Coordinates of C-alpha atoms in Angstrom, one line a residue:
X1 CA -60.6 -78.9 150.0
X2 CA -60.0 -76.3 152.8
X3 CA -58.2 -74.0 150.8
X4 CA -61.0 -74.5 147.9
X5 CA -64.1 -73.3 150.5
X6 CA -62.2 -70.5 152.0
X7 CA -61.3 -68.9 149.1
X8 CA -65.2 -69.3 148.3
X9 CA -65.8 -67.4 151.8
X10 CA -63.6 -64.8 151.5
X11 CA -64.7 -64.3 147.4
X12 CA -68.6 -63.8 148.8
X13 CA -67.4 -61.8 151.6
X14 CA -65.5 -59.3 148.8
X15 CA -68.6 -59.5 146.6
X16 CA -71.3 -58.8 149.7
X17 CA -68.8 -56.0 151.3
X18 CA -68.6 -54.3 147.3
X19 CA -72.7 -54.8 146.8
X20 CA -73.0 -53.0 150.4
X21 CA -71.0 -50.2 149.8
X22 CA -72.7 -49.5 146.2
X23 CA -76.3 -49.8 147.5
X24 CA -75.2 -47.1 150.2
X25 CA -74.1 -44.8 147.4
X26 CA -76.8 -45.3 145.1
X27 CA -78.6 -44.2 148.4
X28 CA -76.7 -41.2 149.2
X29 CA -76.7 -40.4 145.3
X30 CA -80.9 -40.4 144.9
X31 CA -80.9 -38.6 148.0
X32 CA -78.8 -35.6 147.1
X33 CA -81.3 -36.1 143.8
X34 CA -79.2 -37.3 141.7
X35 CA -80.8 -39.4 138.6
X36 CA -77.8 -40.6 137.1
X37 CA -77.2 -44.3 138.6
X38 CA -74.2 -45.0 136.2
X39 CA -72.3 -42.5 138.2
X40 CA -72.4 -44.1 141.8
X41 CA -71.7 -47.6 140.4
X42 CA -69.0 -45.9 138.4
X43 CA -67.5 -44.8 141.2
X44 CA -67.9 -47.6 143.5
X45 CA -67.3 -50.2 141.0
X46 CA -63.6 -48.8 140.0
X47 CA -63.0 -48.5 143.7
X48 CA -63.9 -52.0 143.7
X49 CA -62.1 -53.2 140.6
X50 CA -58.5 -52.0 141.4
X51 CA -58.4 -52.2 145.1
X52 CA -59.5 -55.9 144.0
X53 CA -56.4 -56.1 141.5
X54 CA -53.8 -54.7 144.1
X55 CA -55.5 -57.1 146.8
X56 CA -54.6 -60.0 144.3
X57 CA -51.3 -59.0 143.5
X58 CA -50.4 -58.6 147.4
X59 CA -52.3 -61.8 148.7
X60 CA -50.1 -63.4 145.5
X61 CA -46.9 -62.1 146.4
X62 CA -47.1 -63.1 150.2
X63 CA -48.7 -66.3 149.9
X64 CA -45.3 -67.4 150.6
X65 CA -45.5 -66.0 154.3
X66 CA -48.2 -68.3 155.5
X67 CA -45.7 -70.8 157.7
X68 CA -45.3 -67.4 159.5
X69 CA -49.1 -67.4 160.9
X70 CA -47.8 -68.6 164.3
X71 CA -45.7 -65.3 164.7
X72 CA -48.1 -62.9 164.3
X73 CA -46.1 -59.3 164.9
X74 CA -44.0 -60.9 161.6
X75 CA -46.8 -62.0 159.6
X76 CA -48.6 -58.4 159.9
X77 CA -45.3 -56.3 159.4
X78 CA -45.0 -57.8 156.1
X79 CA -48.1 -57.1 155.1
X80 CA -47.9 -53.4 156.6
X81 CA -44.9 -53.5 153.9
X82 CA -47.6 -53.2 151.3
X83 CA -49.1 -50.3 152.2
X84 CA -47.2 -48.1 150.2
X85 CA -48.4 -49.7 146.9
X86 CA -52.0 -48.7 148.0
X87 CA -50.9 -45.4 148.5
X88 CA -48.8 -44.6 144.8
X89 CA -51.2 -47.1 142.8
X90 CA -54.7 -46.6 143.9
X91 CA -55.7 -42.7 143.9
X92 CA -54.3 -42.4 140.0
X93 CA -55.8 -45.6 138.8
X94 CA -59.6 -45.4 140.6
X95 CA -59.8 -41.8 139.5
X96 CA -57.9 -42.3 136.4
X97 CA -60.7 -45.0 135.3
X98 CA -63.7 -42.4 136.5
X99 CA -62.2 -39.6 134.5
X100 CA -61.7 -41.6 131.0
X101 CA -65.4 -42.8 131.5
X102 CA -66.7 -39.5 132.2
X103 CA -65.3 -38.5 128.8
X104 CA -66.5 -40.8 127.2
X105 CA -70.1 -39.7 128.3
X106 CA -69.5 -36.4 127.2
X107 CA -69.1 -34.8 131.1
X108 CA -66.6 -33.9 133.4
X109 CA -66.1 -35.5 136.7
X110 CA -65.3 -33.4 139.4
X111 CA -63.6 -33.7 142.4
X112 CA -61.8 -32.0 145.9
X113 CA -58.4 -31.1 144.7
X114 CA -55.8 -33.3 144.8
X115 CA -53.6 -32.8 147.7
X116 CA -56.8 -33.1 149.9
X117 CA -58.3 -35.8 147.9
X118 CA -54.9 -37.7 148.4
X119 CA -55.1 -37.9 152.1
X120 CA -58.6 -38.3 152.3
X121 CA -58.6 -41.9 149.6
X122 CA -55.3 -42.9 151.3
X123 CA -56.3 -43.3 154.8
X124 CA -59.6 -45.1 153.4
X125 CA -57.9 -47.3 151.4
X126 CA -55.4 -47.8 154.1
X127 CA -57.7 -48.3 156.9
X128 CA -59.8 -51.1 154.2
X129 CA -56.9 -52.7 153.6
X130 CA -56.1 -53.1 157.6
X131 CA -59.4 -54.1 157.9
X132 CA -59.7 -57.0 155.6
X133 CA -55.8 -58.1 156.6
X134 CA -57.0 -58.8 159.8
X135 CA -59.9 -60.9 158.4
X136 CA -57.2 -62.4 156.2
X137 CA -54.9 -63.2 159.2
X138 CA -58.0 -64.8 160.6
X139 CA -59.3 -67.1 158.0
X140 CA -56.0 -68.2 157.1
X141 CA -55.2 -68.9 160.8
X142 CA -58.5 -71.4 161.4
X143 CA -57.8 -73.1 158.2
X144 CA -54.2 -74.0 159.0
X145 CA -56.1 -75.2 162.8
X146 CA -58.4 -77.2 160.8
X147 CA -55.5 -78.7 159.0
X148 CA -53.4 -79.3 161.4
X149 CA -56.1 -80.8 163.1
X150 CA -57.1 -83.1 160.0
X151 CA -53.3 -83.9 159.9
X152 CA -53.7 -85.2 163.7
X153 CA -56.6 -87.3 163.3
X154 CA -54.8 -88.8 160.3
X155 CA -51.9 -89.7 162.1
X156 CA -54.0 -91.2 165.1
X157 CA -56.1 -93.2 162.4
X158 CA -53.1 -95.1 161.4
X159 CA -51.1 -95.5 164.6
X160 CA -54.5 -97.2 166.1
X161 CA -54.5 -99.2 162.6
X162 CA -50.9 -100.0 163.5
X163 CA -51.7 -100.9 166.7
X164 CA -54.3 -102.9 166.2
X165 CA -52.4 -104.8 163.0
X166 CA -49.8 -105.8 165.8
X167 CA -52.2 -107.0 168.2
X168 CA -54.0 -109.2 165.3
X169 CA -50.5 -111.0 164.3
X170 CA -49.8 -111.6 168.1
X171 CA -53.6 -113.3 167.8
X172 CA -51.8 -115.6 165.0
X173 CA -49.2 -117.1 166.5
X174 CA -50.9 -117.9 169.9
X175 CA -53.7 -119.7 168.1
X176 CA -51.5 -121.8 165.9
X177 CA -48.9 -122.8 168.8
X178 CA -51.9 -123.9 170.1
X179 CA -53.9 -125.9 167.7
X180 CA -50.4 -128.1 167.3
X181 CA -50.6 -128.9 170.3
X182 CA -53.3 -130.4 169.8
X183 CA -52.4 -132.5 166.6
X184 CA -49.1 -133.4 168.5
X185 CA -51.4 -134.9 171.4
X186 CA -53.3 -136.5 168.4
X187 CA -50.5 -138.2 166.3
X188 CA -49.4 -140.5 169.8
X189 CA -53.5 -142.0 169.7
X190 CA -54.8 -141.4 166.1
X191 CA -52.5 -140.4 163.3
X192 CA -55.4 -140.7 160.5
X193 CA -57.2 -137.6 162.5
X194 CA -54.4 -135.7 163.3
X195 CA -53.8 -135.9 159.6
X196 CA -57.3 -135.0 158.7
X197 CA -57.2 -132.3 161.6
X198 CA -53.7 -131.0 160.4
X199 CA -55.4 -130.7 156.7
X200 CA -58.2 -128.6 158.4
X201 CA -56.0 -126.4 160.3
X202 CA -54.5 -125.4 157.2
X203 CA -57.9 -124.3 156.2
X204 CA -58.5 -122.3 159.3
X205 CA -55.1 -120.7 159.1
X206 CA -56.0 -119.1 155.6
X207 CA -59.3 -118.0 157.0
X208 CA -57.8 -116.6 160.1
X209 CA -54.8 -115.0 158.0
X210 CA -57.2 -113.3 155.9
X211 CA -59.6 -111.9 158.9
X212 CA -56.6 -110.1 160.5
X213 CA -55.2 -108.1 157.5
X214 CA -58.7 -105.9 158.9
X215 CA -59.8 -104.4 162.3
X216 CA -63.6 -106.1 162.0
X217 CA -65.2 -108.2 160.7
X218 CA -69.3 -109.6 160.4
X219 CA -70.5 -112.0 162.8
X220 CA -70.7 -114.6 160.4
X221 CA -67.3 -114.8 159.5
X222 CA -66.7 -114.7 163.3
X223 CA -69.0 -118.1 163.9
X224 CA -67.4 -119.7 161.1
X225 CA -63.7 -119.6 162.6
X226 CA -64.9 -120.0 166.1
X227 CA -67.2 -123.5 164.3
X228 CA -63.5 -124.2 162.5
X229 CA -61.6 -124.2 165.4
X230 CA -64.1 -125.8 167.7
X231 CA -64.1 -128.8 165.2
X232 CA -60.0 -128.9 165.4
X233 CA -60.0 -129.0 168.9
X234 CA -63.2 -131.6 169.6
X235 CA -61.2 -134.0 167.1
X236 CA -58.6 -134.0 169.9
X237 CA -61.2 -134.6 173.1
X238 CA -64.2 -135.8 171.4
X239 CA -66.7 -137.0 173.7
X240 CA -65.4 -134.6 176.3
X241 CA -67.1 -131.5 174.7
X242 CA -70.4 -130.5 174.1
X243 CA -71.4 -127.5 171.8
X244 CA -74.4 -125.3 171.2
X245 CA -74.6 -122.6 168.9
X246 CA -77.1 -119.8 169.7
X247 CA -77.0 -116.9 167.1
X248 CA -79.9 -115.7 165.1
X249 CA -79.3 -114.8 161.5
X250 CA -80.5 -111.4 162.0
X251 CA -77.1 -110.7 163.9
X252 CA -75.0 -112.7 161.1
X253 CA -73.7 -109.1 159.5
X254 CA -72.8 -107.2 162.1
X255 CA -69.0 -106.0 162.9
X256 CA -67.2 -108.0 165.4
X257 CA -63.6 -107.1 165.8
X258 CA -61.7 -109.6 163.7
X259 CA -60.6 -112.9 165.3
X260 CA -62.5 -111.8 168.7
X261 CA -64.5 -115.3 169.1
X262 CA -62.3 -117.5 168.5
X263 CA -60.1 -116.3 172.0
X264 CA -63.0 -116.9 173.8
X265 CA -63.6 -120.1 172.4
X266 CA -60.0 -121.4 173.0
X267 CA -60.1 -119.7 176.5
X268 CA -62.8 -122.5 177.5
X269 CA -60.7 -125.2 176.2
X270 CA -57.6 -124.4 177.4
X271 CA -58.6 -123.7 180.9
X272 CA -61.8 -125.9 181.6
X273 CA -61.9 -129.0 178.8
X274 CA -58.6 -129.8 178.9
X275 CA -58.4 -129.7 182.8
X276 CA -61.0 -132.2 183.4
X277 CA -62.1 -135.7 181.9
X278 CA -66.0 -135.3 182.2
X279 CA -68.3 -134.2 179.3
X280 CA -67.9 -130.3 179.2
X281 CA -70.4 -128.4 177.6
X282 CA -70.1 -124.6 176.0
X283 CA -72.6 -122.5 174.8
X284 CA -72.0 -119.7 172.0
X285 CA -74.7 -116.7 171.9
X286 CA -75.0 -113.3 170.7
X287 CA -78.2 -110.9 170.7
X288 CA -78.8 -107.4 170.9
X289 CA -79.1 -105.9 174.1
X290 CA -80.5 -102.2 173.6
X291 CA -77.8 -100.2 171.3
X292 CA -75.3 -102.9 172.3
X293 CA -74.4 -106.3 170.8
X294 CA -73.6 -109.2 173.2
X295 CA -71.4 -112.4 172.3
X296 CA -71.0 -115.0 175.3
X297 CA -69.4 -117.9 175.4
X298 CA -69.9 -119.8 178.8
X299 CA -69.6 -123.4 179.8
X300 CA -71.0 -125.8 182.7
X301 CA -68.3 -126.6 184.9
X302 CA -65.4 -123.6 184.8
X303 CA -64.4 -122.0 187.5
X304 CA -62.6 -118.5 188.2
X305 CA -59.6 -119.6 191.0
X306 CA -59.9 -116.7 193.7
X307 CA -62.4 -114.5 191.8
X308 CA -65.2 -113.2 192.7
X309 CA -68.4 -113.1 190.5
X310 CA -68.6 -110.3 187.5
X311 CA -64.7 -109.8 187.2
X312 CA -62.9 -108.6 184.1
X313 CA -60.4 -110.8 182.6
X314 CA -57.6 -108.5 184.1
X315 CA -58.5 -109.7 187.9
X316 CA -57.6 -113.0 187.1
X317 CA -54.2 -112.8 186.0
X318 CA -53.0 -114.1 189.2
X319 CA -55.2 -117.3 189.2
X320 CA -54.0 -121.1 189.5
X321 CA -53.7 -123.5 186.8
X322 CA -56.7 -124.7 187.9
X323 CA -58.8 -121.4 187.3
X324 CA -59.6 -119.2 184.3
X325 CA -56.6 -117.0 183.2
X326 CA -57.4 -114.2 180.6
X327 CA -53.6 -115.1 178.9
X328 CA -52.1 -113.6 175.9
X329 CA -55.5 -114.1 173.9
X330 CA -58.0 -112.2 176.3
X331 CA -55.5 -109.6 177.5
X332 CA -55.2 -109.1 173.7
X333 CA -58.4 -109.1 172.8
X334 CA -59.3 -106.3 175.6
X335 CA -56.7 -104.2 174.4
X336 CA -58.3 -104.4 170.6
X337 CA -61.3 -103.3 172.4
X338 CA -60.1 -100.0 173.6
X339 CA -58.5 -99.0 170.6
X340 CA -61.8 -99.3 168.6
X341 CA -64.4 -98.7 170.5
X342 CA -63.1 -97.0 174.2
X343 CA -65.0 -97.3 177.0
X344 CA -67.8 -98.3 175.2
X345 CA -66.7 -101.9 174.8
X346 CA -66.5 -104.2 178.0
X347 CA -65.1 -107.9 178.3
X348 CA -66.2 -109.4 181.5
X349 CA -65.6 -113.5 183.2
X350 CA -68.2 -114.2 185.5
X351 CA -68.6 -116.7 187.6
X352 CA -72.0 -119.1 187.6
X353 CA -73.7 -121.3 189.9
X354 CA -72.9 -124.0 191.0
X355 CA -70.1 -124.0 188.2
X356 CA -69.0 -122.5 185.0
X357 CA -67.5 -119.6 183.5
X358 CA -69.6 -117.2 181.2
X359 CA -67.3 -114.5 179.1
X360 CA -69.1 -111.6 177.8
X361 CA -68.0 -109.2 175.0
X362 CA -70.4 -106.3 174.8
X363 CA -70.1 -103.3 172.3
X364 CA -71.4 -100.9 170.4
X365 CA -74.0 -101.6 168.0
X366 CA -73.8 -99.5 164.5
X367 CA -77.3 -100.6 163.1

């Protein structure tokens, strides 16, 4: 594609340069009153046509020379090598072509005499042919930039795709070590719901296997594994948990990074539901805030161990058992962040009052 448009630039350059120096003749012609305008575009447009033919066969010849753009003194000594045909080829050929034409018509085309006329068309030609190497060098130098640069972005593209692949199948494992767990706890009290949980984690596991072979994924697909997995883990505490669901349907299509919700779901259970016996209650929500979209989940009785209010999941690391850590699925989850969106994407833990924990994944909004 880059080779195609440049070679359409430096085609209209030719042509533009070529109609230039023909209008300036015809110009010079009509004023020395000449009426003939055959003659000027004769003698331009031979000019034209075998400095165009020799260009051709040079530019063919040392295509091959083009890895040697980066050594420039090389690159131009090579074409300097050239020269020579210019000199021998183009003199006998432009006004061998002028000459045939003018018999034709019945005249005689004169000229200075050849010795003079030889050094005169030779350092023209040669200084043209300078000129528009130098142009060559040029265009041929900011393509190779461009693709160089288009190779670059290429390779970033699929290390980040890499990158964020790995992170997604270290989201896998974490969940499913988890959600045994929790049909272990379940086969010592009720084996007929850990069997009924087990046949639903199966279900969740082809969802969630599906929604990490891909870097995002709509909101909707998001809810329904986060609803999926909150129904695994309330058939282990039951009574203990309270959901509510706030997402309008006007959000349901846009981009979440895939498997993004569910971390922050499990985070609440892990550290909050499963450290206390009373009724906990979590509340889900997303909504547009400006040109960003905001997802919280945040329950009634968490607390952040040694944390001030508004800190990032990082600044918790160090919490007790007791606390909120971030753990493999936040820490992971942050890191998914940054590799597709940057700075633009936050994920925050704050603190409420007079208890809970409120995590916040904000990003950019594309529509």
């Amino acid at each position: 594609m880059l080779s195609t448009r440049n070679t359409r630039v430096v085609v209209c350059a030719w042509c533009l340069f070529w109609a230039l120096m023909t209008l300036i003749a015809i110009q010079d012609y009509r004023r020395d009153g000449g009426s003939a305008l055959w003659q000027p575009l004769l003698w331009e447009g031979s000019s034209a046509l075998v400095i165009s033919l020799l260009w051709l066969v040079q530019r063919r010849a040392t295509a091959r020379h083009a890895g040697l753009l980066d050594r420039p003194w090389r690159w131009f000594a090579l074409q300097a090598a050239w020269l020579p045909m210019y000199w021998l080829a183009f003199v006998p050929l432009v006004f061998g072509i002028r000459h045939a034409v003018y018999a034709l018509a019945g005249q005689v085309y004169r000229h200075d005499p050849w010795p003079q006329l030889f050094v005169y068309e030779i350092s023209k030609v040669s200084l043209f042919v300078c000129l528009f190497t130098v142009i060559a060098f040029g265009l041929q130098s900011w393509r190779r930039m461009l693709e160089e640069r288009l190779r670059l972005e290429r390779a970033t593209a699929l290390l980040r795709q890499a990158e964020l692949q790995r992170l997604a199948q270290q989201v896998q494992p974490h969940f499913l070590f988890n959600a045994l767990n929790t049909i272990s706890s379940l086969m010592h009290t009720d084996v007929d719901k850990a069997d009924a949980t087990l046949v639903r984690l199966c279900e969740l596991l082809r969802a969630t296997l599906q929604a990490g072979e891909q870097a995002q994924s709509p909101l909707a697909a998001e809810l329904g594994l986060a609803r999926a997995y909150a129904e695994v883990m309330s058939a282990r505490f039951g009574n203990r948990v309270r959901l509510d669901w706030r997402v309008g349907d006007e959000l349901l299509p846009l981009p979440l990074p895939a498997l993004s919700l569910q971390p922050l779901l499990e985070n609440v259970f892990k550290h909050t539901v499963e450290q206390r016996q009373a009724p906990t209650s979590i509340a889900v929500s997303a909504l547009r805030d400006g040109a960003d979209l905001v997802v919280r989940v945040e329950d009634d009785a968490g607390t952040l161990a040694g944390a001030p209010a508004d800190t990032d999941d990082g600044a918790e690391d160090g919490a007790e058992d007791g606390g909120r850590r971030g753990g493999v699925g936040l820490a992971n989850l942050r890191a998914r962040l940054d590799k597709l969106y940057g700075p633009g994407a936050t994920l925050t833990l704050s603190q409420l009052a007079p208890a809970g924990v409120r995590a916040e994944m904000r990003l950019p909004c594309a529509s």
